[in-house]
Amino acid sequence: MTGRPAMLTTTAAATALLVLLAGGTPSAATVFRNQVQVSSDAPVKLAQPADTLLGRAQPAVDADARGMFGPVVEWPVIPVHVLLLDNGHLLSFGSPVGVAAQGGLYYDNWNPFAGTGLKTSHSGTPTLKTYNSFCNNIVTLKDGQILMVGGNSDGKTSISTAIFDPPSKNLVAGPNVNMQRWYPTVMRRPDNRILVLGGAKYYDTDAYLKPDVTDGVGIAPEISDGLGAWQKLPGATSAEAFGPKRNRWWYPRAFTNLDGSVFGVTDDQMAQARSRCSAPSRPGMGVSGAAVMYTPGKLLVAGGGQNTNYDKLEANAAATIIDISDGTKPAVETVAPMANKRNWLKLTVLPNGEVLADGGTIVGTEPGNGNAVRGAQGAAAARIRTYHSTTVLMPSGAVLTGGGGIPGPQDNLNVEMYYPPYLFKKVDGKVQWASRVNITSIQGNLTWGGSVSLALSSDRSIAAVNLIKTSEQTHSVNQDQRRIPLKFTQSGAKITAEIPASNALLLPASYLLTVVDDAGVPSPSQIVTFVVGEAGRVTVFEEDQTNDPSNQPPPDVPPGVVFDTVDSAIGLEPVNFIGNRVRHQNDVFKIAPIGAASPAVDRADSTLILRKGLSDAGLVSFESLNFPGSFLTVDNSGGNANDRPVVLRKNDGSAAFAAAATFARRPGNLGQHDTYVLAGSQPPLFLRHQNNVLRAQPMADPANLLFRQDSTFRPRGALAVAAETAPDGWADPAGGAAVALEPANFPGYRVHADAGSAAVKIDADRGRQPCRGPGGRGVCGAGGADGRRRRQGRVARVATAGGAAGNGVSFRLLSDATKFLRHAGGVLHVAANDVTEQFAQDASFVVKAPFAA
């Protein structure tokens, strides 16, 4: 590999390209939706962006150093392509709804102001048009419509374009481009025209194997206003910059320089319009590295190394700063590498000027580890975000990471929200959400060379004001992403910020406007849009509905709780039996329909406490809520080693027990939610349900869809809460509390129903623990002589039965709601209610004062 940059054919041709791209006349007035024009007449009052967890969830103990992730959230599609709209919504597409397959015939609009529920916050646009947007590229036009170029197009060629209008959900065909544009780069120029670079024939990922064959490769850029005909730019043709060698046509990383020229970096080559330049070499970024303009005129390029998305070339961890600010000769500086080697990473510039690197692979589809921010390791995501994954800085200051797969180790119909360290602070040794200042209004001349006045919610000292271009991202390319610091002055709770005069630096586009205080904490962002020939506009966010409990999906994310973390109470729902939960019954784990209206015993049996792994603190174990000290365990005693029962067992403190109760938590075998594998098992034993019973089995055939479904579970919020014990001297509590019956003359013994018969016996209680009864109180259960819990032995008081005197109470088995204690022939039995008057009398008891203390 060489560090020599590519040159665009001839100096004359390059100059012509510069004039063509930087020239032109301002566009006519346009109509914007969801935005208000900013003027000097009166301030525009602003609302704040929404986030369901920010400031509400319990911070992780190290969130101030590493940030933290929220829970995995279902998404209608795999978000291969994402675009932050000027109303704060997120447009995404890349697969059919709910299907892990390649396709771009459905467009999802997520409204973060309505929460995260699939039904409450997402609206979709299916289309029967022949244009398939998968693997295209997108850019926002001057009127707010979305231009889509190339991609799978009509399934035969990659020359189609389409124009999508999110508010009307209307998709119309645009004029065809002249060259094949599968995997192109699309840029909006300072004069609003659209430039297309690179791309190749439909699925021509092996073009690099014939480096001298340029047929079908987009080696010549094209330009248009996005609505009319496309013009090829033959003077800018470059096989070196956009040709088949090492697939340099594959989404070229290109940026508008400060003088309006175009600078690009593809693999180990750099190209700019003015002249040949030289620079030190760096490891080639291939097609899988990432780049960002983190400050005006300076690019950070990192990672990469693959020729295609399926080769086995190892990623590099290299990081390089390329200074293009003088417009003639880039200066290249190698800086400290990332902690992890990464192919298919994403680089996202943050409001405080730091750059976040997330996701990626090392070799093939092997995942990278966690995030990197400020050169340090960030929190680790729950899902592998590799090829076809995306990352978006949201107005809230959080970072949405989503998708990945098709192909990949996981097909992720889901997203996660990452909360960077700047959102937290440590006070007296405890991590808290950081206090943030809000931008409450804007007024002034929001255009190039103008200035605006920002009213703040407090007069705290502000260290920076900046603009970050809103995301338009796919395939590790966030097109023309840039952060622009603004000059400003502060007077109390008022900021006066100057807008750059250059529309090459400040491109016509939408930006996140943010102030950062002197503690490094950014405000929530406001979205502003710069329009050629008009006053700029600001988005007035809609009402935040996420504070309304009716729009939340409880009990999935209880208020103030980081769901699905160690020591939280959860339930496990099989993804192919919605409405069912994993539960224990008679010491055996199974699945059964259980919901919020189910009997208390069923809800308690389906509630597990997620604990650190008993044999490995980096893994997980599941402790029963209503039998503290007992865990979900794989029974390794005899039988078929490849088909193990999953049972409830009391922790005996042994290493064998710890191993049998510890599981590696993996991304779900269906590409979403969770799959659990017995720690250290070979072959790996997966928890799965089969015939409604939980088993631990190996996955003999990864293509077996039924097994993948049966072994994928969605963590849900708990349906029960921690148990209470009955007070001493319990007499007649109301509400059907769960109780145990202790003979007064046999202290420490309990009445229990004998396993396998209807007989009622008493046995020594060996350490039975409190559990939650139907009324939320009491203790239940009885212990056999061997100290094991017997679910058959749990007897509970329920509602008053219709006894002869009308004032009796009855006791039913917690394990079987149809069976009650009754006396017959002077002997106590457990029997099913036959709904006769005689049974009602025999099963009714009057609580009396004890004969003995």
Short mmCIF file of N, CA, C and O in Angstrom, two decimals, residues 609-690:
data_model
loop_
_atom_site.label_atom_id
_atom_site.label_comp_id
_atom_site.label_asym_id
_atom_site.label_seq_id
_atom_site.Cartn_x
_atom_site.Cartn_y
_atom_site.Cartn_z
N ILE A 609 -34.77 -13.22 39.42
CA ILE A 609 -33.82 -12.16 39.73
C ILE A 609 -32.54 -12.44 38.95
O ILE A 609 -31.94 -13.50 39.09
N LEU A 610 -32.17 -11.49 38.08
CA LEU A 610 -30.97 -11.66 37.28
C LEU A 610 -29.76 -11.38 38.17
O LEU A 610 -29.56 -10.26 38.65
N ARG A 611 -28.96 -12.41 38.41
CA ARG A 611 -27.79 -12.29 39.28
C ARG A 611 -26.50 -12.44 38.48
O ARG A 611 -26.49 -12.99 37.38
N LYS A 612 -25.40 -11.95 39.06
CA LYS A 612 -24.10 -12.27 38.50
C LYS A 612 -23.92 -13.78 38.52
O LYS A 612 -24.38 -14.46 39.44
N GLY A 613 -23.25 -14.30 37.51
CA GLY A 613 -23.08 -15.74 37.42
C GLY A 613 -22.44 -16.34 38.66
O GLY A 613 -21.46 -15.80 39.18
N LEU A 614 -22.98 -17.43 39.14
CA LEU A 614 -22.44 -18.06 40.35
C LEU A 614 -21.03 -18.58 40.14
O LEU A 614 -20.21 -18.58 41.07
N SER A 615 -20.73 -19.03 38.91
CA SER A 615 -19.39 -19.56 38.65
C SER A 615 -18.51 -18.56 37.92
O SER A 615 -17.29 -18.73 37.87
N ASP A 616 -19.10 -17.51 37.37
CA ASP A 616 -18.35 -16.50 36.62
C ASP A 616 -19.14 -15.20 36.69
O ASP A 616 -20.23 -15.09 36.15
N ALA A 617 -18.59 -14.19 37.38
CA ALA A 617 -19.31 -12.94 37.59
C ALA A 617 -19.59 -12.19 36.29
O ALA A 617 -20.44 -11.29 36.25
N GLY A 618 -18.91 -12.58 35.21
CA GLY A 618 -19.18 -11.95 33.92
C GLY A 618 -20.36 -12.56 33.19
O GLY A 618 -20.77 -12.04 32.14
N LEU A 619 -20.91 -13.63 33.74
CA LEU A 619 -22.06 -14.29 33.15
C LEU A 619 -23.28 -14.05 34.04
O LEU A 619 -23.26 -13.17 34.90
N VAL A 620 -24.36 -14.81 33.86
CA VAL A 620 -25.57 -14.57 34.62
C VAL A 620 -26.12 -15.86 35.22
O VAL A 620 -25.88 -16.96 34.71
N SER A 621 -26.85 -15.69 36.31
CA SER A 621 -27.64 -16.76 36.92
C SER A 621 -29.03 -16.22 37.21
O SER A 621 -29.23 -15.01 37.29
N PHE A 622 -30.00 -17.11 37.36
CA PHE A 622 -31.38 -16.72 37.56
C PHE A 622 -31.88 -17.27 38.90
O PHE A 622 -32.01 -18.49 39.07
N GLU A 623 -32.13 -16.37 39.85
CA GLU A 623 -32.63 -16.77 41.16
C GLU A 623 -34.14 -16.60 41.20
O GLU A 623 -34.69 -15.62 40.69
N SER A 624 -34.81 -17.55 41.81
CA SER A 624 -36.26 -17.47 41.94
C SER A 624 -36.65 -16.33 42.88
O SER A 624 -36.02 -16.14 43.92
N LEU A 625 -37.68 -15.58 42.49
CA LEU A 625 -38.17 -14.51 43.38
C LEU A 625 -38.80 -15.09 44.63
O LEU A 625 -38.53 -14.65 45.74
N ASN A 626 -39.68 -16.10 44.45
CA ASN A 626 -40.44 -16.59 45.60
C ASN A 626 -39.76 -17.75 46.32
O ASN A 626 -40.29 -18.24 47.32
N PHE A 627 -38.60 -18.18 45.84
CA PHE A 627 -37.77 -19.13 46.58
C PHE A 627 -36.34 -18.61 46.60
O PHE A 627 -35.46 -19.12 45.91
N PRO A 628 -36.08 -17.57 47.39
CA PRO A 628 -34.73 -17.01 47.45
C PRO A 628 -33.72 -18.10 47.79
O PRO A 628 -33.95 -18.94 48.66
N GLY A 629 -32.59 -18.06 47.09
CA GLY A 629 -31.57 -19.07 47.29
C GLY A 629 -31.69 -20.23 46.35
O GLY A 629 -30.78 -21.07 46.27
N SER A 630 -32.81 -20.31 45.60
CA SER A 630 -32.98 -21.37 44.61
C SER A 630 -32.82 -20.76 43.21
O SER A 630 -33.25 -19.63 42.97
N PHE A 631 -32.23 -21.53 42.30
CA PHE A 631 -31.85 -21.02 40.99
C PHE A 631 -32.35 -21.92 39.87
O PHE A 631 -32.55 -23.14 40.06
N LEU A 632 -32.52 -21.30 38.70
CA LEU A 632 -32.75 -22.06 37.48
C LEU A 632 -31.46 -22.82 37.19
O LEU A 632 -30.39 -22.23 37.07
N THR A 633 -31.58 -24.15 37.06
CA THR A 633 -30.41 -25.01 37.02
C THR A 633 -30.58 -26.10 35.98
O THR A 633 -31.69 -26.62 35.80
N VAL A 634 -29.50 -26.45 35.30
CA VAL A 634 -29.51 -27.59 34.38
C VAL A 634 -29.20 -28.84 35.19
O VAL A 634 -28.19 -28.90 35.91
N ASP A 635 -30.08 -29.83 35.10
CA ASP A 635 -29.92 -31.07 35.85
C ASP A 635 -28.94 -31.98 35.09
O ASP A 635 -29.26 -32.51 34.04
N ASN A 636 -27.75 -32.12 35.64
CA ASN A 636 -26.71 -32.91 34.98
C ASN A 636 -26.60 -34.33 35.52
O ASN A 636 -25.61 -35.02 35.28
N SER A 637 -27.59 -34.76 36.27
CA SER A 637 -27.53 -36.09 36.89
C SER A 637 -28.10 -37.14 35.94
O SER A 637 -29.31 -37.31 35.81
N GLY A 638 -27.20 -37.84 35.27
CA GLY A 638 -27.62 -38.96 34.43
C GLY A 638 -28.39 -38.54 33.20
O GLY A 638 -28.49 -37.36 32.86
N GLY A 639 -28.94 -39.54 32.51
CA GLY A 639 -29.76 -39.28 31.35
C GLY A 639 -28.95 -38.89 30.13
O GLY A 639 -27.74 -39.09 30.06
N ASN A 640 -29.64 -38.31 29.17
CA ASN A 640 -29.03 -37.92 27.89
C ASN A 640 -28.25 -36.62 28.06
O ASN A 640 -28.83 -35.59 28.39
N ALA A 641 -26.96 -36.68 27.83
CA ALA A 641 -26.12 -35.50 28.02
C ALA A 641 -26.49 -34.37 27.07
O ALA A 641 -26.13 -33.21 27.31
N ASN A 642 -27.17 -34.66 25.97
CA ASN A 642 -27.57 -33.65 25.00
C ASN A 642 -29.03 -33.25 25.12
O ASN A 642 -29.58 -32.61 24.21
N ASP A 643 -29.65 -33.64 26.21
CA ASP A 643 -31.04 -33.24 26.45
C ASP A 643 -31.27 -33.21 27.95
O ASP A 643 -31.73 -34.18 28.55
N ARG A 644 -30.94 -32.08 28.57
CA ARG A 644 -30.98 -31.97 30.01
C ARG A 644 -32.24 -31.26 30.49
O ARG A 644 -32.65 -30.24 29.91
N PRO A 645 -32.85 -31.72 31.58
CA PRO A 645 -33.96 -30.99 32.18
C PRO A 645 -33.47 -29.69 32.80
O PRO A 645 -32.30 -29.58 33.20
N VAL A 646 -34.34 -28.71 32.90
CA VAL A 646 -34.04 -27.45 33.55
C VAL A 646 -34.96 -27.34 34.76
O VAL A 646 -36.19 -27.35 34.61
N VAL A 647 -34.38 -27.23 35.95
CA VAL A 647 -35.15 -27.39 37.18
C VAL A 647 -34.82 -26.27 38.16
O VAL A 647 -33.85 -25.53 37.99
N LEU A 648 -35.63 -26.15 39.21
CA LEU A 648 -35.39 -25.22 40.30
C LEU A 648 -34.69 -25.98 41.43
O LEU A 648 -35.23 -26.97 41.93
N ARG A 649 -33.52 -25.51 41.82
CA ARG A 649 -32.76 -26.18 42.87
C ARG A 649 -32.20 -25.14 43.84
O ARG A 649 -31.82 -24.03 43.44
N LYS A 650 -32.13 -25.55 45.11
CA LYS A 650 -31.55 -24.69 46.14
C LYS A 650 -30.04 -24.74 46.03
O LYS A 650 -29.44 -25.79 45.84
N ASN A 651 -29.41 -23.57 46.12
CA ASN A 651 -27.96 -23.47 46.01
C ASN A 651 -27.30 -24.15 47.20
O ASN A 651 -27.50 -23.74 48.35
N ASP A 652 -26.52 -25.19 46.93
CA ASP A 652 -25.84 -25.90 48.02
C ASP A 652 -24.42 -25.39 48.22
O ASP A 652 -23.66 -25.94 49.03
N GLY A 653 -24.04 -24.35 47.48
CA GLY A 653 -22.72 -23.76 47.64
C GLY A 653 -21.60 -24.49 46.94
O GLY A 653 -20.44 -24.06 47.01
N SER A 654 -21.90 -25.54 46.23
CA SER A 654 -20.85 -26.32 45.59
C SER A 654 -20.48 -25.72 44.24
O SER A 654 -21.25 -25.00 43.61
N ALA A 655 -19.27 -26.06 43.79
CA ALA A 655 -18.83 -25.61 42.46
C ALA A 655 -19.68 -26.24 41.37
O ALA A 655 -19.94 -25.60 40.34
N ALA A 656 -20.10 -27.48 41.57
CA ALA A 656 -20.93 -28.15 40.57
C ALA A 656 -22.27 -27.44 40.41
O ALA A 656 -22.77 -27.27 39.29
N PHE A 657 -22.84 -27.03 41.55
CA PHE A 657 -24.12 -26.30 41.46
C PHE A 657 -23.92 -24.98 40.74
O PHE A 657 -24.69 -24.61 39.86
N ALA A 658 -22.86 -24.26 41.09
CA ALA A 658 -22.61 -22.96 40.46
C ALA A 658 -22.48 -23.11 38.95
O ALA A 658 -23.00 -22.30 38.18
N ALA A 659 -21.77 -24.14 38.51
CA ALA A 659 -21.59 -24.35 37.07
C ALA A 659 -22.90 -24.66 36.38
O ALA A 659 -23.16 -24.21 35.26
N ALA A 660 -23.76 -25.43 37.07
CA ALA A 660 -25.04 -25.82 36.47
C ALA A 660 -26.06 -24.68 36.46
O ALA A 660 -27.09 -24.78 35.78
N ALA A 661 -25.77 -23.61 37.19
CA ALA A 661 -26.72 -22.49 37.29
C ALA A 661 -26.18 -21.20 36.67
O ALA A 661 -26.73 -20.13 36.90
N THR A 662 -25.11 -21.30 35.87
CA THR A 662 -24.50 -20.11 35.26
C THR A 662 -24.60 -20.20 33.75
O THR A 662 -24.32 -21.25 33.16
N PHE A 663 -24.97 -19.07 33.14
CA PHE A 663 -25.25 -19.06 31.71
C PHE A 663 -24.56 -17.87 31.03
O PHE A 663 -24.49 -16.77 31.60
N ALA A 664 -24.08 -18.13 29.84
CA ALA A 664 -23.60 -17.04 28.98
C ALA A 664 -24.80 -16.45 28.26
O ALA A 664 -25.58 -17.17 27.64
N ARG A 665 -24.92 -15.16 28.38
CA ARG A 665 -26.04 -14.46 27.74
C ARG A 665 -25.58 -13.98 26.36
O ARG A 665 -24.69 -13.16 26.24
N ARG A 666 -26.19 -14.53 25.33
CA ARG A 666 -25.79 -14.21 23.96
C ARG A 666 -26.92 -13.49 23.24
O ARG A 666 -28.09 -13.63 23.61
N PRO A 667 -26.56 -12.73 22.19
CA PRO A 667 -27.62 -12.17 21.35
C PRO A 667 -28.48 -13.29 20.79
O PRO A 667 -28.01 -14.39 20.49
N GLY A 668 -29.77 -13.03 20.68
CA GLY A 668 -30.73 -14.06 20.32
C GLY A 668 -30.42 -14.76 19.02
O GLY A 668 -29.91 -14.17 18.07
N ASN A 669 -30.75 -16.02 18.94
CA ASN A 669 -30.52 -16.82 17.75
C ASN A 669 -31.38 -16.37 16.57
O ASN A 669 -31.16 -16.82 15.44
N LEU A 670 -32.34 -15.49 16.82
CA LEU A 670 -33.13 -14.91 15.74
C LEU A 670 -32.67 -13.50 15.40
O LEU A 670 -33.32 -12.80 14.63
N GLY A 671 -31.54 -13.06 16.01
CA GLY A 671 -31.04 -11.73 15.71
C GLY A 671 -31.59 -10.65 16.61
O GLY A 671 -31.29 -9.47 16.42
N GLN A 672 -32.39 -11.02 17.58
CA GLN A 672 -32.88 -10.05 18.54
C GLN A 672 -33.12 -10.75 19.86
O GLN A 672 -33.16 -11.97 19.94
N HIS A 673 -33.24 -9.95 20.92
CA HIS A 673 -33.48 -10.48 22.26
C HIS A 673 -32.31 -11.35 22.72
O HIS A 673 -31.18 -11.09 22.35
N ASP A 674 -32.57 -12.41 23.51
CA ASP A 674 -31.48 -13.13 24.17
C ASP A 674 -31.56 -14.62 23.93
O ASP A 674 -32.65 -15.21 23.80
N THR A 675 -30.38 -15.24 23.94
CA THR A 675 -30.23 -16.69 23.98
C THR A 675 -29.28 -17.00 25.13
O THR A 675 -28.32 -16.26 25.34
N TYR A 676 -29.52 -18.08 25.85
CA TYR A 676 -28.71 -18.41 27.03
C TYR A 676 -28.07 -19.79 26.84
O TYR A 676 -28.73 -20.76 26.48
N VAL A 677 -26.75 -19.85 27.10
CA VAL A 677 -25.97 -21.07 26.91
C VAL A 677 -25.34 -21.44 28.24
O VAL A 677 -24.75 -20.59 28.92
N LEU A 678 -25.44 -22.70 28.63
CA LEU A 678 -24.85 -23.17 29.88
C LEU A 678 -23.36 -22.93 29.85
O LEU A 678 -22.65 -23.34 28.92
N ALA A 679 -22.85 -22.25 30.86
CA ALA A 679 -21.43 -21.87 30.90
C ALA A 679 -20.54 -23.10 30.81
O ALA A 679 -20.73 -24.08 31.53
N GLY A 680 -19.57 -23.04 29.91
CA GLY A 680 -18.58 -24.09 29.81
C GLY A 680 -19.04 -25.37 29.16
O GLY A 680 -18.27 -26.32 29.06
N SER A 681 -20.28 -25.44 28.70
CA SER A 681 -20.79 -26.68 28.13
C SER A 681 -20.21 -26.89 26.73
O SER A 681 -20.09 -25.97 25.94
N GLN A 682 -19.84 -28.13 26.42
CA GLN A 682 -19.34 -28.51 25.11
C GLN A 682 -19.96 -29.85 24.69
O GLN A 682 -19.79 -30.85 25.38
N PRO A 683 -20.70 -29.88 23.60
CA PRO A 683 -21.07 -28.74 22.78
C PRO A 683 -21.96 -27.78 23.57
O PRO A 683 -22.56 -28.19 24.58
N PRO A 684 -22.04 -26.51 23.14
CA PRO A 684 -22.85 -25.55 23.91
C PRO A 684 -24.29 -26.01 24.06
O PRO A 684 -24.93 -26.41 23.08
N LEU A 685 -24.78 -25.99 25.30
CA LEU A 685 -26.17 -26.36 25.57
C LEU A 685 -27.01 -25.10 25.70
O LEU A 685 -26.77 -24.27 26.57
N PHE A 686 -27.98 -24.96 24.82
CA PHE A 686 -28.84 -23.78 24.79
C PHE A 686 -30.12 -24.04 25.59
O PHE A 686 -30.70 -25.14 25.51
N LEU A 687 -30.55 -23.04 26.35
CA LEU A 687 -31.89 -23.12 26.93
C LEU A 687 -32.90 -22.99 25.81
O LEU A 687 -32.83 -22.06 24.99
N ARG A 688 -33.84 -23.91 25.75
CA ARG A 688 -34.91 -23.83 24.74
C ARG A 688 -36.17 -24.44 25.35
O ARG A 688 -36.10 -25.23 26.30
N HIS A 689 -37.30 -24.09 24.81
CA HIS A 689 -38.52 -24.77 25.23
C HIS A 689 -38.90 -25.78 24.17
O HIS A 689 -38.75 -25.55 22.96
N GLN A 690 -39.37 -26.93 24.62
CA GLN A 690 -39.78 -27.99 23.71
C GLN A 690 -40.99 -28.68 24.33
O GLN A 690 -40.92 -29.15 25.47
#
